[in-house]
Coordinates of N, CA, C and O in Angstrom, one line a residue:
M1 N 35.6 65.8 -22.9 CA 35.5 66.2 -21.5 C 34.1 66.7 -21.1 O 33.6 66.4 -20.0
A2 N 33.4 67.4 -22.0 CA 32.1 67.9 -21.8 C 31.1 66.8 -21.6 O 30.2 66.8 -20.7
V3 N 31.3 65.7 -22.3 CA 30.4 64.5 -22.2 C 30.6 63.9 -20.8 O 29.6 63.5 -20.2
E4 N 31.8 63.8 -20.4 CA 32.1 63.2 -19.1 C 31.5 64.0 -18.0 O 31.0 63.5 -17.0
K5 N 31.6 65.3 -18.1 CA 31.0 66.2 -17.1 C 29.5 66.0 -17.0 O 28.9 66.0 -16.0
K6 N 28.9 65.9 -18.2 CA 27.5 65.7 -18.3 C 27.0 64.4 -17.6 O 26.1 64.4 -16.9
K7 N 27.8 63.3 -17.8 CA 27.6 62.1 -17.1 C 27.7 62.2 -15.6 O 26.9 61.6 -14.9
D8 N 28.7 62.9 -15.2 CA 28.9 63.1 -13.7 C 27.7 63.8 -13.1 O 27.2 63.5 -12.0
E9 N 27.2 64.9 -13.8 CA 26.1 65.6 -13.3 C 24.8 64.8 -13.3 O 24.1 64.9 -12.4
L10 N 24.6 64.0 -14.3 CA 23.5 63.1 -14.4 C 23.5 62.1 -13.2 O 22.5 61.9 -12.5
N11 N 24.7 61.5 -13.0 CA 24.9 60.5 -11.9 C 24.6 61.2 -10.6 O 23.9 60.6 -9.7
E12 N 25.1 62.4 -10.4 CA 24.9 63.1 -9.1 C 23.4 63.4 -8.9 O 22.8 63.2 -7.8
K13 N 22.7 63.8 -10.0 CA 21.3 64.1 -9.9 C 20.5 62.8 -9.5 O 19.6 62.8 -8.7
L14 N 20.8 61.7 -10.2 CA 20.2 60.5 -10.0 C 20.4 60.0 -8.5 O 19.5 59.5 -7.9
K15 N 21.6 60.2 -8.0 CA 22.0 59.7 -6.7 C 21.1 60.5 -5.7 O 20.5 59.8 -4.8
Y16 N 20.9 61.8 -5.8 CA 20.1 62.5 -4.9 C 18.6 62.1 -5.0 O 17.9 62.0 -4.0
E17 N 18.1 62.0 -6.3 CA 16.7 61.6 -6.5 C 16.4 60.2 -5.8 O 15.4 60.1 -5.2
I18 N 17.3 59.3 -6.0 CA 17.1 57.9 -5.5 C 17.2 58.0 -3.9 O 16.4 57.3 -3.3
A19 N 18.1 58.7 -3.4 CA 18.2 58.9 -1.9 C 16.9 59.4 -1.4 O 16.4 58.9 -0.3
E20 N 16.4 60.4 -2.1 CA 15.1 60.9 -1.6 C 14.0 59.9 -1.7 O 13.2 59.7 -0.8
E21 N 13.9 59.1 -2.8 CA 12.9 58.1 -3.0 C 13.0 57.0 -1.9 O 11.9 56.5 -1.4
L22 N 14.2 56.7 -1.4 CA 14.4 55.7 -0.4 C 14.3 56.3 1.0 O 14.4 55.6 2.0
G23 N 14.0 57.6 1.1 CA 13.9 58.2 2.4 C 15.2 58.4 3.1 O 15.3 58.5 4.4
L24 N 16.3 58.5 2.3 CA 17.6 58.7 2.9 C 18.2 60.1 2.7 O 19.3 60.4 3.2
L25 N 17.5 61.0 2.1 CA 18.0 62.3 1.8 C 18.4 63.1 3.0 O 19.4 63.7 3.1
D26 N 17.5 63.0 4.0 CA 17.8 63.8 5.3 C 19.1 63.2 5.9 O 19.9 64.0 6.5
K27 N 19.2 61.9 5.9 CA 20.4 61.3 6.5 C 21.7 61.8 5.8 O 22.7 62.1 6.4
V28 N 21.6 61.9 4.4 CA 22.7 62.3 3.6 C 23.0 63.8 3.9 O 24.2 64.2 4.1
K29 N 22.0 64.6 4.0 CA 22.2 66.0 4.3 C 22.8 66.2 5.7 O 23.6 67.1 5.8
E30 N 22.4 65.4 6.6 CA 23.0 65.6 8.0 C 24.4 65.0 8.1 O 25.2 65.7 8.8
G31 N 24.6 63.9 7.6 CA 25.9 63.2 7.8 C 26.8 63.0 6.6 O 27.8 62.4 6.7
G32 N 26.3 63.4 5.4 CA 27.0 63.2 4.2 C 26.8 61.7 3.7 O 26.2 60.9 4.4
W33 N 27.4 61.4 2.5 CA 27.2 60.1 1.9 C 27.9 59.0 2.8 O 27.5 57.9 2.8
R34 N 28.9 59.4 3.5 CA 29.6 58.4 4.4 C 28.8 57.9 5.6 O 29.1 56.9 6.2
S35 N 27.7 58.6 5.8 CA 26.8 58.2 7.0 C 25.9 57.0 6.6 O 25.3 56.4 7.5
L36 N 25.8 56.7 5.3 CA 25.0 55.6 4.9 C 25.7 54.3 5.1 O 26.9 54.2 5.1
T37 N 24.9 53.3 5.3 CA 25.4 51.9 5.5 C 25.8 51.4 4.1 O 25.4 51.9 3.1
S38 N 26.6 50.3 4.1 CA 27.0 49.7 2.8 C 25.7 49.2 2.1 O 25.6 49.3 0.8
K39 N 24.8 48.7 2.8 CA 23.5 48.2 2.2 C 22.8 49.4 1.5 O 22.3 49.2 0.4
E40 N 22.7 50.5 2.2 CA 22.0 51.7 1.6 C 22.7 52.2 0.4 O 22.1 52.5 -0.6
T41 N 24.0 52.2 0.5 CA 24.8 52.7 -0.6 C 24.7 51.8 -1.8 O 24.5 52.2 -3.0
G42 N 24.7 50.5 -1.6 CA 24.5 49.5 -2.6 C 23.2 49.6 -3.3 O 23.0 49.4 -4.5
R43 N 22.2 49.8 -2.5 CA 20.8 50.0 -3.0 C 20.7 51.2 -4.0 O 20.2 51.1 -5.1
I44 N 21.3 52.3 -3.5 CA 21.4 53.5 -4.4 C 22.1 53.2 -5.7 O 21.6 53.5 -6.8
G45 N 23.3 52.6 -5.6 CA 24.1 52.3 -6.8 C 23.3 51.4 -7.7 O 23.4 51.6 -8.9
G46 N 22.6 50.4 -7.2 CA 21.9 49.5 -8.0 C 20.7 50.2 -8.8 O 20.5 49.9 -9.9
L47 N 20.1 51.1 -8.1 CA 19.0 51.8 -8.7 C 19.5 52.8 -9.7 O 18.8 53.1 -10.7
I48 N 20.6 53.4 -9.5 CA 21.2 54.3 -10.5 C 21.5 53.5 -11.8 O 21.2 54.0 -12.9
T49 N 22.1 52.3 -11.6 CA 22.4 51.5 -12.8 C 21.1 51.1 -13.5 O 21.0 51.2 -14.8
K50 N 20.1 50.8 -12.8 CA 18.8 50.4 -13.4 C 18.2 51.6 -14.2 O 17.8 51.4 -15.3
K51 N 18.2 52.8 -13.6 CA 17.6 53.9 -14.2 C 18.4 54.3 -15.4 O 17.9 54.7 -16.5
R52 N 19.8 54.2 -15.4 CA 20.6 54.6 -16.5 C 20.3 53.6 -17.7 O 20.3 54.1 -18.8
R53 N 20.2 52.4 -17.4 CA 19.9 51.4 -18.4 C 18.5 51.7 -19.1 O 18.3 51.6 -20.3
E54 N 17.5 52.0 -18.3 CA 16.2 52.4 -18.8 C 16.3 53.6 -19.7 O 15.6 53.6 -20.7
M55 N 17.1 54.6 -19.3 CA 17.2 55.8 -20.1 C 17.9 55.5 -21.4 O 17.6 56.1 -22.4
E56 N 18.9 54.6 -21.4 CA 19.6 54.3 -22.6 C 18.8 53.5 -23.6 O 19.0 53.6 -24.8
N57 N 17.8 52.8 -23.1 CA 17.0 51.9 -23.9 C 15.8 52.7 -24.5 O 15.0 52.1 -25.3
K58 N 15.6 53.9 -24.1 CA 14.4 54.7 -24.6 C 14.7 55.3 -26.0 O 15.8 55.5 -26.4

């Protein structure tokens, strides 16, 4: 369970970091994650996957 919680925390941290990199953090803060378009959400998800793979390969 502790490993699963750690993964969730990492994913959440990455999600916020990527939203900030894409200039979407203010939108998320104002309207929540549901305020994003499917394109924006997909972009964040894709970048999370990419960053996680990079971290695993180090």
